[in-house]
mmCIF file of C-alpha atoms and ligand atoms in Angstrom:
data_model
loop_
_atom_site.group_PDB
_atom_site.id
_atom_site.type_symbol
_atom_site.label_atom_id
_atom_site.label_comp_id
_atom_site.label_asym_id
_atom_site.label_seq_id
_atom_site.Cartn_x
_atom_site.Cartn_y
_atom_site.Cartn_z
ATOM 1 C CA MET R 500 -19.279 -21.948 19.059
ATOM 2 C CA ASP R 501 -22.719 -20.869 19.495
ATOM 3 C CA ARG R 502 -22.384 -18.806 22.719
ATOM 4 C CA GLY R 503 -25.768 -17.965 23.813
ATOM 5 C CA GLY R 504 -26.364 -14.992 21.668
ATOM 6 C CA ARG R 505 -26.096 -10.996 22.176
ATOM 7 C CA GLU R 506 -27.811 -10.839 25.730
ATOM 8 C CA ASN R 507 -25.153 -13.046 27.290
ATOM 9 C CA LEU R 508 -22.197 -11.264 25.343
ATOM 10 C CA SER R 509 -23.325 -7.640 26.246
ATOM 11 C CA ARG R 510 -23.351 -8.742 29.759
ATOM 12 C CA GLU R 511 -20.088 -9.599 29.914
ATOM 13 C CA LYS R 512 -17.331 -7.386 31.469
ATOM 14 C CA PRO R 513 -15.202 -5.809 28.986
ATOM 15 C CA THR R 514 -11.980 -7.313 27.766
ATOM 16 C CA ARG R 515 -10.173 -4.225 27.062
ATOM 17 C CA GLU R 516 -6.121 -4.794 27.387
ATOM 18 C CA GLU R 517 -4.907 -2.669 30.137
ATOM 19 C CA PRO R 518 -2.647 -0.627 27.996
ATOM 20 C CA ALA R 519 -0.222 0.152 30.806
ATOM 21 C CA ALA R 520 0.670 -3.147 31.763
ATOM 22 C CA GLU R 521 3.592 -4.673 30.063
ATOM 23 C CA PRO R 522 2.261 -7.367 27.808
ATOM 24 C CA THR R 523 3.581 -10.846 27.561
ATOM 25 C CA ALA R 524 2.346 -12.265 24.474
ATOM 26 C CA ARG R 525 5.497 -12.130 21.794
ATOM 27 C CA PHE R 526 3.494 -10.224 19.115
ATOM 28 C CA LEU R 527 2.230 -7.786 21.526
ATOM 29 C CA ARG R 528 5.752 -7.234 22.881
ATOM 30 C CA ALA R 529 7.210 -6.747 19.445
ATOM 31 C CA CYS R 530 4.640 -4.151 18.759
ATOM 32 C CA ARG R 531 6.026 -2.005 21.472
ATOM 33 C CA ARG R 532 9.598 -2.695 20.727
ATOM 34 C CA LEU R 533 10.052 -4.826 23.913
ATOM 35 C CA PRO R 534 12.517 -7.858 23.644
ATOM 36 C CA VAL R 535 10.871 -11.193 22.778
ATOM 37 C CA ASP R 536 12.073 -15.338 23.323
ATOM 38 C CA ALA R 537 11.644 -15.667 19.250
ATOM 39 C CA THR R 538 10.232 -13.067 16.553
ATOM 40 C CA PRO R 539 6.629 -13.239 16.342
ATOM 41 C CA VAL R 540 4.693 -14.266 12.885
ATOM 42 C CA TRP R 541 1.272 -13.956 11.451
ATOM 43 C CA PHE R 542 0.207 -13.482 8.046
ATOM 44 C CA MET R 543 -1.853 -11.326 6.280
ATOM 45 C CA ARG R 544 -4.869 -13.056 4.695
ATOM 46 C CA GLN R 545 -4.136 -16.418 7.166
ATOM 47 C CA ALA R 546 -7.955 -17.221 6.849
ATOM 48 C CA GLY R 547 -8.595 -17.768 3.477
ATOM 49 C CA ARG R 548 -8.916 -19.978 0.492
ATOM 50 C CA TYR R 549 -5.536 -21.768 0.501
ATOM 51 C CA LEU R 550 -7.045 -23.410 3.832
ATOM 52 C CA PRO R 551 -9.193 -26.662 3.080
ATOM 53 C CA GLU R 552 -11.202 -25.869 6.118
ATOM 54 C CA TYR R 553 -11.768 -22.541 4.930
ATOM 55 C CA ARG R 554 -13.101 -23.763 1.351
ATOM 56 C CA ALA R 555 -15.321 -26.186 3.378
ATOM 57 C CA ILE R 556 -17.299 -23.484 4.991
ATOM 58 C CA ARG R 557 -17.127 -21.187 2.088
ATOM 59 C CA ALA R 558 -18.925 -23.789 -0.235
ATOM 60 C CA ARG R 559 -21.861 -23.926 2.058
ATOM 61 C CA HIS R 560 -21.743 -19.776 2.920
ATOM 62 C CA ASP R 561 -20.823 -16.856 0.684
ATOM 63 C CA LEU R 562 -18.468 -14.137 2.192
ATOM 64 C CA LEU R 563 -21.114 -11.451 3.431
ATOM 65 C CA GLU R 564 -23.234 -14.006 4.899
ATOM 66 C CA ILE R 565 -19.970 -15.243 6.976
ATOM 67 C CA THR R 566 -19.253 -11.945 8.126
ATOM 68 C CA ARG R 567 -22.955 -11.296 9.237
ATOM 69 C CA ARG R 568 -22.925 -14.413 11.414
ATOM 70 C CA PRO R 569 -20.483 -13.893 14.186
ATOM 71 C CA GLU R 570 -20.021 -17.502 15.085
ATOM 72 C CA LEU R 571 -18.670 -18.376 11.421
ATOM 73 C CA ALA R 572 -16.312 -15.663 11.174
ATOM 74 C CA ALA R 573 -15.322 -16.431 14.902
ATOM 75 C CA GLU R 574 -14.716 -20.562 13.695
ATOM 76 C CA ILE R 575 -12.650 -18.973 10.529
ATOM 77 C CA THR R 576 -10.461 -16.436 12.599
ATOM 78 C CA LEU R 577 -9.429 -19.373 14.628
ATOM 79 C CA GLN R 578 -8.392 -21.831 11.663
ATOM 80 C CA PRO R 579 -5.097 -20.592 10.989
ATOM 81 C CA VAL R 580 -4.255 -20.161 14.669
ATOM 82 C CA GLU R 581 -4.653 -24.034 15.153
ATOM 83 C CA ALA R 582 -3.462 -24.869 11.493
ATOM 84 C CA LEU R 583 -0.194 -23.283 11.497
ATOM 85 C CA GLY R 584 1.046 -21.932 14.960
ATOM 86 C CA VAL R 585 0.964 -18.244 14.309
ATOM 87 C CA ASP R 586 1.419 -15.561 17.340
ATOM 88 C CA ALA R 587 -1.840 -13.650 16.531
ATOM 89 C CA ALA R 588 -4.965 -14.109 15.096
ATOM 90 C CA ILE R 589 -6.704 -11.505 12.846
ATOM 91 C CA LEU R 590 -10.266 -11.438 12.586
ATOM 92 C CA PHE R 591 -12.084 -12.630 9.906
ATOM 93 C CA ALA R 592 -13.891 -9.641 8.007
ATOM 94 C CA ASP R 593 -13.158 -7.375 5.225
ATOM 95 C CA ILE R 594 -11.988 -3.674 4.733
ATOM 96 C CA LEU R 595 -15.393 -3.122 2.881
ATOM 97 C CA LEU R 596 -17.769 -4.037 5.178
ATOM 98 C CA PRO R 597 -18.190 -0.606 6.844
ATOM 99 C CA VAL R 598 -19.260 0.669 3.476
ATOM 100 C CA VAL R 599 -22.810 -1.084 3.664
ATOM 101 C CA PRO R 600 -24.177 0.928 6.528
ATOM 102 C CA LEU R 601 -22.454 4.209 4.669
ATOM 103 C CA GLY R 602 -25.158 3.111 1.908
ATOM 104 C CA PHE R 603 -23.251 1.446 -0.601
ATOM 105 C CA GLN R 604 -24.274 -1.549 -2.149
ATOM 106 C CA LEU R 605 -21.366 -4.229 -1.910
ATOM 107 C CA GLU R 606 -21.115 -7.497 -3.716
ATOM 108 C CA PHE R 607 -18.157 -10.163 -3.782
ATOM 109 C CA VAL R 608 -18.279 -11.607 -7.034
ATOM 110 C CA LYS R 609 -16.674 -14.792 -7.989
ATOM 111 C CA GLY R 610 -13.343 -14.035 -9.948
ATOM 112 C CA GLU R 611 -13.903 -10.244 -9.850
ATOM 113 C CA GLY R 612 -13.671 -9.207 -6.177
ATOM 114 C CA PRO R 613 -15.648 -6.433 -4.578
ATOM 115 C CA VAL R 614 -18.076 -4.575 -6.544
ATOM 116 C CA ILE R 615 -20.158 -1.549 -5.625
ATOM 117 C CA HIS R 616 -23.101 -1.051 -7.471
ATOM 118 C CA ASN R 617 -23.683 2.572 -6.773
ATOM 119 C CA PRO R 618 -20.428 4.331 -6.585
ATOM 120 C CA VAL R 619 -19.301 7.958 -5.805
ATOM 121 C CA GLY R 620 -19.315 10.163 -8.809
ATOM 122 C CA GLY R 621 -19.403 13.649 -7.111
ATOM 123 C CA MET R 622 -20.784 15.782 -4.348
ATOM 124 C CA ASP R 623 -24.283 14.422 -4.510
ATOM 125 C CA ASP R 624 -23.347 10.907 -4.019
ATOM 126 C CA VAL R 625 -21.293 12.038 -1.044
ATOM 127 C CA LYS R 626 -24.010 14.141 0.395
ATOM 128 C CA ARG R 627 -25.941 10.748 0.707
ATOM 129 C CA LEU R 628 -23.671 8.995 2.981
ATOM 130 C CA ARG R 629 -25.499 7.778 5.940
ATOM 131 C CA ARG R 630 -24.085 8.357 9.656
ATOM 132 C CA VAL R 631 -22.798 5.344 11.032
ATOM 133 C CA ASP R 632 -23.536 4.000 14.381
ATOM 134 C CA VAL R 633 -20.719 1.320 14.745
ATOM 135 C CA GLU R 634 -21.898 -0.472 17.919
ATOM 136 C CA SER R 635 -25.538 -1.231 15.972
ATOM 137 C CA ASP R 636 -24.650 -1.167 12.103
ATOM 138 C CA LEU R 637 -21.615 -3.278 12.650
ATOM 139 C CA GLY R 638 -22.594 -4.932 15.705
ATOM 140 C CA HIS R 639 -22.188 -8.677 13.886
ATOM 141 C CA VAL R 640 -18.482 -7.669 13.518
ATOM 142 C CA LEU R 641 -18.009 -6.932 17.222
ATOM 143 C CA GLU R 642 -19.821 -9.913 18.412
ATOM 144 C CA ALA R 643 -17.256 -12.024 16.480
ATOM 145 C CA VAL R 644 -14.452 -10.080 18.135
ATOM 146 C CA ARG R 645 -15.828 -10.551 21.462
ATOM 147 C CA LEU R 646 -16.269 -14.659 20.696
ATOM 148 C CA VAL R 647 -12.672 -14.831 19.300
ATOM 149 C CA ARG R 648 -11.262 -13.087 22.262
ATOM 150 C CA ARG R 649 -12.773 -15.190 24.632
ATOM 151 C CA ALA R 650 -11.912 -18.482 22.844
ATOM 152 C CA LEU R 651 -8.358 -17.040 22.984
ATOM 153 C CA GLU R 652 -7.908 -15.536 26.351
ATOM 154 C CA ASP R 653 -6.751 -18.668 28.203
ATOM 155 C CA ASP R 654 -3.773 -19.138 25.818
ATOM 156 C CA GLY R 655 -2.916 -15.437 25.753
ATOM 157 C CA MET R 656 -3.021 -15.428 22.009
ATOM 158 C CA PRO R 657 -3.572 -11.932 20.563
ATOM 159 C CA LEU R 658 -6.472 -10.669 18.553
ATOM 160 C CA ILE R 659 -5.965 -8.073 15.484
ATOM 161 C CA GLY R 660 -8.564 -6.078 14.494
ATOM 162 C CA PHE R 661 -8.439 -4.112 11.403
ATOM 163 C CA ALA R 662 -10.232 -1.465 9.066
ATOM 164 C CA GLY R 663 -9.101 -0.076 5.474
ATOM 165 C CA ALA R 664 -7.563 3.214 5.614
ATOM 166 C CA PRO R 665 -9.731 6.035 4.101
ATOM 167 C CA PHE R 666 -7.626 6.283 0.653
ATOM 168 C CA THR R 667 -8.017 2.705 -0.159
ATOM 169 C CA VAL R 668 -11.609 2.620 0.941
ATOM 170 C CA ALA R 669 -12.157 5.439 -1.092
ATOM 171 C CA SER R 670 -10.717 4.038 -3.856
ATOM 172 C CA TYR R 671 -13.178 1.017 -4.284
ATOM 173 C CA LEU R 672 -16.238 3.414 -3.486
ATOM 174 C CA ILE R 673 -14.980 5.848 -6.430
ATOM 175 C CA GLU R 674 -13.838 3.159 -8.660
ATOM 176 C CA GLY R 675 -16.643 0.653 -8.110
ATOM 177 C CA GLY R 676 -14.239 -2.021 -7.607
ATOM 178 C CA PRO R 677 -10.540 -2.907 -8.345
ATOM 179 C CA SER R 678 -8.517 -0.764 -10.716
ATOM 180 C CA ARG R 679 -5.396 -0.183 -12.402
ATOM 181 C CA ASP R 680 -4.633 3.487 -12.493
ATOM 182 C CA TYR R 681 -7.133 4.571 -10.228
ATOM 183 C CA LEU R 682 -8.169 7.400 -12.422
ATOM 184 C CA LYS R 683 -11.758 8.240 -11.269
ATOM 185 C CA THR R 684 -10.085 8.355 -7.638
ATOM 186 C CA LYS R 685 -7.481 10.796 -8.714
ATOM 187 C CA ARG R 686 -9.746 12.853 -10.584
ATOM 188 C CA LEU R 687 -12.207 13.042 -7.515
ATOM 189 C CA MET R 688 -9.123 13.757 -5.605
ATOM 190 C CA TYR R 689 -7.760 16.729 -7.732
ATOM 191 C CA THR R 690 -11.218 18.386 -8.731
ATOM 192 C CA GLY R 691 -13.076 17.385 -5.324
ATOM 193 C CA CYS R 692 -10.651 18.936 -2.814
ATOM 194 C CA GLY R 693 -11.718 22.459 -1.658
ATOM 195 C CA GLN R 694 -9.346 24.874 -2.825
ATOM 196 C CA GLY R 695 -10.129 27.725 -0.508
ATOM 197 C CA ASN R 696 -13.923 27.471 -1.268
ATOM 198 C CA GLY R 697 -14.837 25.272 1.368
ATOM 199 C CA ALA R 698 -14.731 21.731 1.531
ATOM 200 C CA GLY R 699 -14.858 19.383 -1.741
ATOM 201 C CA ALA R 700 -16.290 16.223 -2.431
ATOM 202 C CA TRP R 701 -13.078 14.335 -1.945
ATOM 203 C CA ASP R 702 -12.650 16.308 1.585
ATOM 204 C CA LEU R 703 -16.225 15.266 2.637
ATOM 205 C CA LEU R 704 -15.788 11.781 1.633
ATOM 206 C CA MET R 705 -12.502 11.250 3.370
ATOM 207 C CA GLY R 706 -13.686 12.778 6.163
ATOM 208 C CA ALA R 707 -16.658 10.712 6.536
ATOM 209 C CA LEU R 708 -14.513 7.744 6.175
ATOM 210 C CA ALA R 709 -11.856 8.985 8.628
ATOM 211 C CA GLU R 710 -14.469 9.433 11.253
ATOM 212 C CA THR R 711 -16.487 6.277 10.538
ATOM 213 C CA LEU R 712 -13.112 3.917 10.239
ATOM 214 C CA GLY R 713 -11.856 5.443 13.569
ATOM 215 C CA GLU R 714 -14.879 4.891 15.496
ATOM 216 C CA TYR R 715 -14.770 1.124 14.060
ATOM 217 C CA LEU R 716 -11.283 0.404 15.180
ATOM 218 C CA ALA R 717 -12.190 2.029 18.684
ATOM 219 C CA ALA R 718 -15.514 -0.400 18.956
ATOM 220 C CA GLN R 719 -13.360 -3.414 17.887
ATOM 221 C CA ILE R 720 -10.773 -2.199 20.665
ATOM 222 C CA LYS R 721 -13.486 -2.151 23.308
ATOM 223 C CA ALA R 722 -14.918 -5.551 22.101
ATOM 224 C CA GLY R 723 -11.654 -7.068 22.691
ATOM 225 C CA ALA R 724 -9.001 -6.369 19.986
ATOM 226 C CA GLN R 725 -5.577 -6.097 21.426
ATOM 227 C CA ALA R 726 -4.013 -4.460 18.272
ATOM 228 C CA VAL R 727 -5.252 -3.006 15.155
ATOM 229 C CA GLN R 728 -4.117 -3.089 11.461
ATOM 230 C CA LEU R 729 -4.921 -0.041 9.079
ATOM 231 C CA PHE R 730 -5.107 -1.532 5.503
ATOM 232 C CA ASP R 731 -3.489 1.043 3.067
ATOM 233 C CA SER R 732 -3.358 -1.451 0.423
ATOM 234 C CA TRP R 733 -3.233 0.592 -3.019
ATOM 235 C CA VAL R 734 -1.784 3.633 -1.407
ATOM 236 C CA GLY R 735 1.554 3.182 -3.374
ATOM 237 C CA VAL R 736 -0.344 4.960 -6.557
ATOM 238 C CA LEU R 737 0.237 7.947 -5.252
ATOM 239 C CA SER R 738 3.125 10.673 -4.999
ATOM 240 C CA PRO R 739 4.357 11.890 -1.620
ATOM 241 C CA GLY R 740 3.273 15.262 -2.412
ATOM 242 C CA ASP R 741 -0.545 13.891 -3.146
ATOM 243 C CA TYR R 742 -0.191 11.296 -0.220
ATOM 244 C CA ALA R 743 0.757 14.472 2.274
ATOM 245 C CA ARG R 744 -2.095 16.991 0.996
ATOM 246 C CA TYR R 745 -4.971 14.477 0.079
ATOM 247 C CA VAL R 746 -4.434 11.491 1.999
ATOM 248 C CA LEU R 747 -2.379 12.067 5.336
ATOM 249 C CA PRO R 748 -4.722 13.872 7.404
ATOM 250 C CA TYR R 749 -7.386 11.417 7.323
ATOM 251 C CA SER R 750 -5.144 8.502 7.979
ATOM 252 C CA ARG R 751 -3.619 10.318 10.977
ATOM 253 C CA LYS R 752 -7.256 11.032 12.047
ATOM 254 C CA VAL R 753 -7.954 7.499 12.200
ATOM 255 C CA LEU R 754 -4.948 6.560 13.864
ATOM 256 C CA GLU R 755 -5.235 9.197 16.638
ATOM 257 C CA ARG R 756 -8.239 7.707 17.528
ATOM 258 C CA VAL R 757 -6.478 4.421 17.918
ATOM 259 C CA ARG R 758 -4.161 6.240 19.872
ATOM 260 C CA GLU R 759 -6.324 7.518 22.381
ATOM 261 C CA THR R 760 -7.079 3.739 23.328
ATOM 262 C CA GLY R 761 -3.655 2.927 24.149
ATOM 263 C CA VAL R 762 -3.669 -0.179 21.806
ATOM 264 C CA PRO R 763 -0.881 -0.499 19.220
ATOM 265 C CA ALA R 764 -1.731 0.165 15.352
ATOM 266 C CA ILE R 765 -0.067 -1.222 12.545
ATOM 267 C CA HIS R 766 -0.065 1.200 9.573
ATOM 268 C CA PHE R 767 0.730 -1.142 6.533
ATOM 269 C CA GLY R 768 0.450 -0.422 2.415
ATOM 270 C CA THR R 769 2.315 -1.544 -0.509
ATOM 271 C CA GLY R 770 4.584 0.456 -2.970
ATOM 272 C CA THR R 771 5.156 2.785 -0.145
ATOM 273 C CA ALA R 772 8.897 3.002 -0.194
ATOM 274 C CA ALA R 773 8.776 6.592 -1.213
ATOM 275 C CA LEU R 774 5.820 7.105 1.376
ATOM 276 C CA LEU R 775 7.499 5.446 4.534
ATOM 277 C CA SER R 776 8.439 8.739 6.296
ATOM 278 C CA LEU R 777 4.897 10.197 5.676
ATOM 279 C CA MET R 778 3.275 7.317 6.572
ATOM 280 C CA LYS R 779 5.345 7.078 9.674
ATOM 281 C CA SER R 780 4.089 10.744 10.691
ATOM 282 C CA ALA R 781 0.534 9.820 9.987
ATOM 283 C CA GLY R 782 0.828 7.143 12.759
ATOM 284 C CA GLY R 783 1.219 3.685 13.838
ATOM 285 C CA GLU R 784 3.451 2.028 16.349
ATOM 286 C CA VAL R 785 4.275 -0.690 13.595
ATOM 287 C CA ILE R 786 4.787 0.063 10.074
ATOM 288 C CA GLY R 787 4.051 -2.449 7.571
ATOM 289 C CA LEU R 788 6.687 -3.056 4.810
ATOM 290 C CA ASP R 789 6.064 -4.811 1.616
ATOM 291 C CA TRP R 790 8.797 -7.028 -0.368
ATOM 292 C CA ARG R 791 9.804 -4.159 -2.550
ATOM 293 C CA VAL R 792 11.920 -2.401 0.091
ATOM 294 C CA PRO R 793 14.868 -4.497 1.865
ATOM 295 C CA LEU R 794 13.488 -4.678 5.127
ATOM 296 C CA ASP R 795 16.635 -3.121 6.902
ATOM 297 C CA ALA R 796 16.728 -0.124 4.424
ATOM 298 C CA GLY R 797 12.704 0.561 5.055
ATOM 299 C CA TRP R 798 13.533 0.300 9.030
ATOM 300 C CA GLN R 799 16.302 2.909 8.509
ATOM 301 C CA THR R 800 14.229 5.131 6.447
ATOM 302 C CA LEU R 801 11.596 5.085 9.390
ATOM 303 C CA GLY R 802 14.048 5.189 12.254
ATOM 304 C CA HIS R 803 13.995 2.876 15.015
ATOM 305 C CA GLN R 804 11.268 4.484 17.229
ATOM 306 C CA VAL R 805 8.783 2.336 15.288
ATOM 307 C CA ALA R 806 8.613 -1.266 15.063
ATOM 308 C CA VAL R 807 8.400 -2.823 11.429
ATOM 309 C CA GLN R 808 6.058 -5.682 10.276
ATOM 310 C CA GLY R 809 7.234 -7.573 7.006
ATOM 311 C CA ASN R 810 8.318 -8.248 4.409
ATOM 312 C CA LEU R 811 8.504 -11.862 2.521
ATOM 313 C CA ASP R 812 7.124 -11.493 -1.097
ATOM 314 C CA PRO R 813 4.052 -13.853 -0.924
ATOM 315 C CA ALA R 814 5.050 -15.934 -3.934
ATOM 316 C CA VAL R 815 8.140 -17.102 -2.190
ATOM 317 C CA LEU R 816 5.667 -19.272 -0.447
ATOM 318 C CA PHE R 817 5.744 -21.519 -3.831
ATOM 319 C CA SER R 818 9.399 -22.001 -4.022
ATOM 320 C CA PRO R 819 11.420 -25.136 -3.257
ATOM 321 C CA MET R 820 12.390 -25.371 0.487
ATOM 322 C CA PRO R 821 15.939 -24.417 0.434
ATOM 323 C CA VAL R 822 14.965 -21.186 -1.444
ATOM 324 C CA LEU R 823 12.018 -20.594 1.226
ATOM 325 C CA ARG R 824 14.572 -20.898 3.893
ATOM 326 C CA GLU R 825 17.247 -18.699 2.219
ATOM 327 C CA LYS R 826 14.626 -15.997 1.788
ATOM 328 C CA VAL R 827 12.922 -16.260 5.291
ATOM 329 C CA GLU R 828 16.767 -15.970 6.846
ATOM 330 C CA ASP R 829 17.447 -12.969 4.743
ATOM 331 C CA VAL R 830 14.495 -11.256 5.988
ATOM 332 C CA LEU R 831 15.298 -11.860 9.410
ATOM 333 C CA ARG R 832 18.996 -11.190 9.107
ATOM 334 C CA ARG R 833 17.988 -7.773 7.952
ATOM 335 C CA ALA R 834 15.772 -7.408 11.008
ATOM 336 C CA GLY R 835 18.799 -8.178 12.918
ATOM 337 C CA GLY R 836 17.361 -9.220 16.142
ATOM 338 C CA THR R 837 16.404 -5.742 17.051
ATOM 339 C CA PRO R 838 13.077 -5.718 19.133
ATOM 340 C CA GLY R 839 10.170 -4.449 17.203
ATOM 341 C CA HIS R 840 10.124 -6.858 14.275
ATOM 342 C CA ILE R 841 7.137 -8.682 13.595
ATOM 343 C CA PHE R 842 7.444 -11.418 10.805
ATOM 344 C CA ASN R 843 4.837 -11.407 7.767
ATOM 345 C CA LEU R 844 4.531 -11.255 4.180
ATOM 346 C CA GLY R 845 4.723 -8.081 2.279
ATOM 347 C CA HIS R 846 1.256 -8.532 1.016
ATOM 348 C CA GLY R 847 -1.540 -11.214 1.784
ATOM 349 C CA ILE R 848 -1.168 -14.990 1.012
ATOM 350 C CA LEU R 849 -2.134 -15.952 -2.190
ATOM 351 C CA PRO R 850 -5.458 -18.535 -2.799
ATOM 352 C CA GLU R 851 -3.025 -21.610 -4.196
ATOM 353 C CA THR R 852 -0.337 -21.481 -1.396
ATOM 354 C CA PRO R 853 0.764 -24.823 -0.162
ATOM 355 C CA VAL R 854 -0.519 -24.913 3.553
ATOM 356 C CA GLU R 855 2.856 -27.083 4.540
ATOM 357 C CA ASN R 856 5.070 -24.283 3.224
ATOM 358 C CA VAL R 857 3.117 -21.768 5.299
ATOM 359 C CA ARG R 858 3.888 -23.749 8.243
ATOM 360 C CA ALA R 859 7.298 -24.409 7.375
ATOM 361 C CA VAL R 860 8.107 -20.298 7.453
ATOM 362 C CA VAL R 861 6.486 -20.372 11.169
ATOM 363 C CA GLU R 862 8.868 -22.777 12.352
ATOM 364 C CA MET R 863 11.586 -21.097 10.515
ATOM 365 C CA VAL R 864 10.848 -17.632 11.973
ATOM 366 C CA HIS R 865 10.485 -19.227 15.640
ATOM 367 C CA GLU R 866 13.699 -21.351 15.650
ATOM 368 C CA TRP R 867 16.068 -18.592 14.046
ATOM 369 C CA VAL R 868 18.624 -17.462 16.269
ATOM 370 C CA VAL R 869 20.518 -14.031 15.478
ATOM 371 C CA ARG R 870 24.052 -14.934 14.264
HETATM 372 O O1 CP3 V 1192 -6.502 -11.827 6.805
HETATM 373 C C1 CP3 V 1192 -7.275 -12.266 7.358
HETATM 374 O O2 CP3 V 1192 -6.996 -13.494 7.261
HETATM 375 C C2 CP3 V 1192 -8.585 -11.640 7.553
HETATM 376 C C3 CP3 V 1192 -9.499 -11.604 6.560
HETATM 377 C C4 CP3 V 1192 -9.435 -10.520 5.483
HETATM 378 C C5 CP3 V 1192 -10.307 -10.812 4.611
HETATM 379 N N1 CP3 V 1192 -10.130 -9.082 3.623
HETATM 380 C C6 CP3 V 1192 -11.221 -11.715 4.146
HETATM 381 C C7 CP3 V 1192 -11.143 -11.921 2.680
HETATM 382 C C8 CP3 V 1192 -8.536 -9.209 5.452
HETATM 383 C C9 CP3 V 1192 -7.707 -8.651 6.346
HETATM 384 C C10 CP3 V 1192 -9.240 -8.801 4.338
HETATM 385 C C11 CP3 V 1192 -8.569 -7.357 4.190
HETATM 386 C C12 CP3 V 1192 -8.893 -6.855 2.516
HETATM 387 N N2 CP3 V 1192 -9.824 -6.748 1.752
HETATM 388 C C13 CP3 V 1192 -8.067 -5.902 2.026
HETATM 389 C C14 CP3 V 1192 -6.801 -5.421 2.500
HETATM 390 C C15 CP3 V 1192 -5.665 -6.400 2.334
HETATM 391 C C16 CP3 V 1192 -5.028 -6.594 1.023
HETATM 392 O O3 CP3 V 1192 -5.085 -7.649 0.795
HETATM 393 O O4 CP3 V 1192 -4.819 -5.738 0.461
HETATM 394 C C17 CP3 V 1192 -8.380 -5.383 0.508
HETATM 395 C C18 CP3 V 1192 -8.187 -4.664 -0.384
HETATM 396 C C19 CP3 V 1192 -9.614 -6.131 0.759
HETATM 397 C C20 CP3 V 1192 -11.074 -6.224 -0.629
HETATM 398 C C21 CP3 V 1192 -11.173 -7.369 -1.118
HETATM 399 N N3 CP3 V 1192 -11.848 -8.473 -0.419
HETATM 400 C C22 CP3 V 1192 -10.600 -8.036 -2.134
HETATM 401 C C23 CP3 V 1192 -9.962 -7.082 -3.214
HETATM 402 C C24 CP3 V 1192 -11.223 -9.383 -2.347
HETATM 403 C C25 CP3 V 1192 -10.707 -10.084 -3.678
HETATM 404 C C26 CP3 V 1192 -9.871 -10.400 -4.100
HETATM 405 C C27 CP3 V 1192 -9.851 -12.030 -3.306
HETATM 406 O O5 CP3 V 1192 -8.723 -12.698 -2.468
HETATM 407 O O6 CP3 V 1192 -10.850 -12.760 -3.945
HETATM 408 C C28 CP3 V 1192 -11.782 -9.604 -1.147
HETATM 409 C C29 CP3 V 1192 -12.547 -10.868 -0.686
HETATM 410 C C30 CP3 V 1192 -11.890 -11.477 0.258
HETATM 411 N N4 CP3 V 1192 -11.874 -10.988 1.594
HETATM 412 C C31 CP3 V 1192 -11.471 -12.800 0.438
HETATM 413 C C32 CP3 V 1192 -11.485 -13.324 1.795
HETATM 414 C C33 CP3 V 1192 -10.810 -14.408 2.350
HETATM 415 C C34 CP3 V 1192 -11.760 -14.032 -0.555
HETATM 416 C C35 CP3 V 1192 -13.070 -14.230 -0.544
HETATM 417 C C36 CP3 V 1192 -13.482 -15.546 -1.163
HETATM 418 O O7 CP3 V 1192 -13.436 -16.819 -0.156
HETATM 419 O O8 CP3 V 1192 -13.862 -15.773 -2.160
#
């Protein structure tokens, strides 16, 4: 996948999707609620440890190193496209990469997940945030986007870019890693929100993240991403009132930046049954649903002016074939063939998932006809 480095890439004409043109790829058509020949399907975390070809690369390189080497990131992005027959590729990267140029020390610790060695405690830390120039600071990710787009161009296979939403990224920065109760995050949210006395630490942190993440997505789109997903994976820990007040304005800012580009955005979270209408109002042409809400009920709450993505429980991929089929068909039946359904899991593929079951789901989805 060595294509001669940066110089060649920067001379290339931009590969930006013309937003006005009606797309032909199933996935992009479904994002716009256009009719499709079969339901499109892809999987969150479709590139990862359940794939032997990913593990072979991981055995020789650590995660951050892979994301800093565009040719490796591109190769891994393409693995599930070849292995599974999915309808879209998702860039291999991580939602936490933009925090490095913001000034955070990020490490992925085996068995623990991401660790931030200098977490945010209060205003002093927020004031130390660096201003990010996405084109230079995250140029390695944008280069991976260009490489993948070029590799997929001939097949018309769409590439999804992504970022973490301000709340979910902030939660890692404040907690210093994964959390159960998000107590530190909520404490900063409740005390660091300016109550008429100017912006507090929360407002400044969320404002800086919204700005950076919006520009990061816009840069991925400019480099060739034809859709983007905003991952607000942990936002379900908030009440609707808190979401509306402390989070929605910042997610809206990110999604408005994407909207200016004309490229569709998928707005995803888990545990969001009570937040769906608010998430829709924050933005996104597609709303991601997890498995805790039946797809038809979720879509009804949202209204059919948005597309939906989801929502098989990732654990179902460990069940015997007849159960797997029953549950896949249940999701499809609830979507009812209405234009604007993208089949996916309700959250990412789990590391021990049998690859043949993932492949079987792709076939089931593609073969399914409304009855
Ligand atoms: O979906 C894809 O195939 C693209 C790649 C991708 C990764 N992370 C690579 C990765 C994507 C879309 C992400 C998003 C991400 N990262 C999210 C949002 C999605 C979600 O699952 O909620 C979150 C919360 C993170 C933060 C993160 N990165 C965690 C919590 C972990 C550790 C958990 C784990 O699975 O080990 C990571 C590490 C990570 N990011 C891995 C991968 C493939 C595992 C790394 C490894 O090989 O050891």
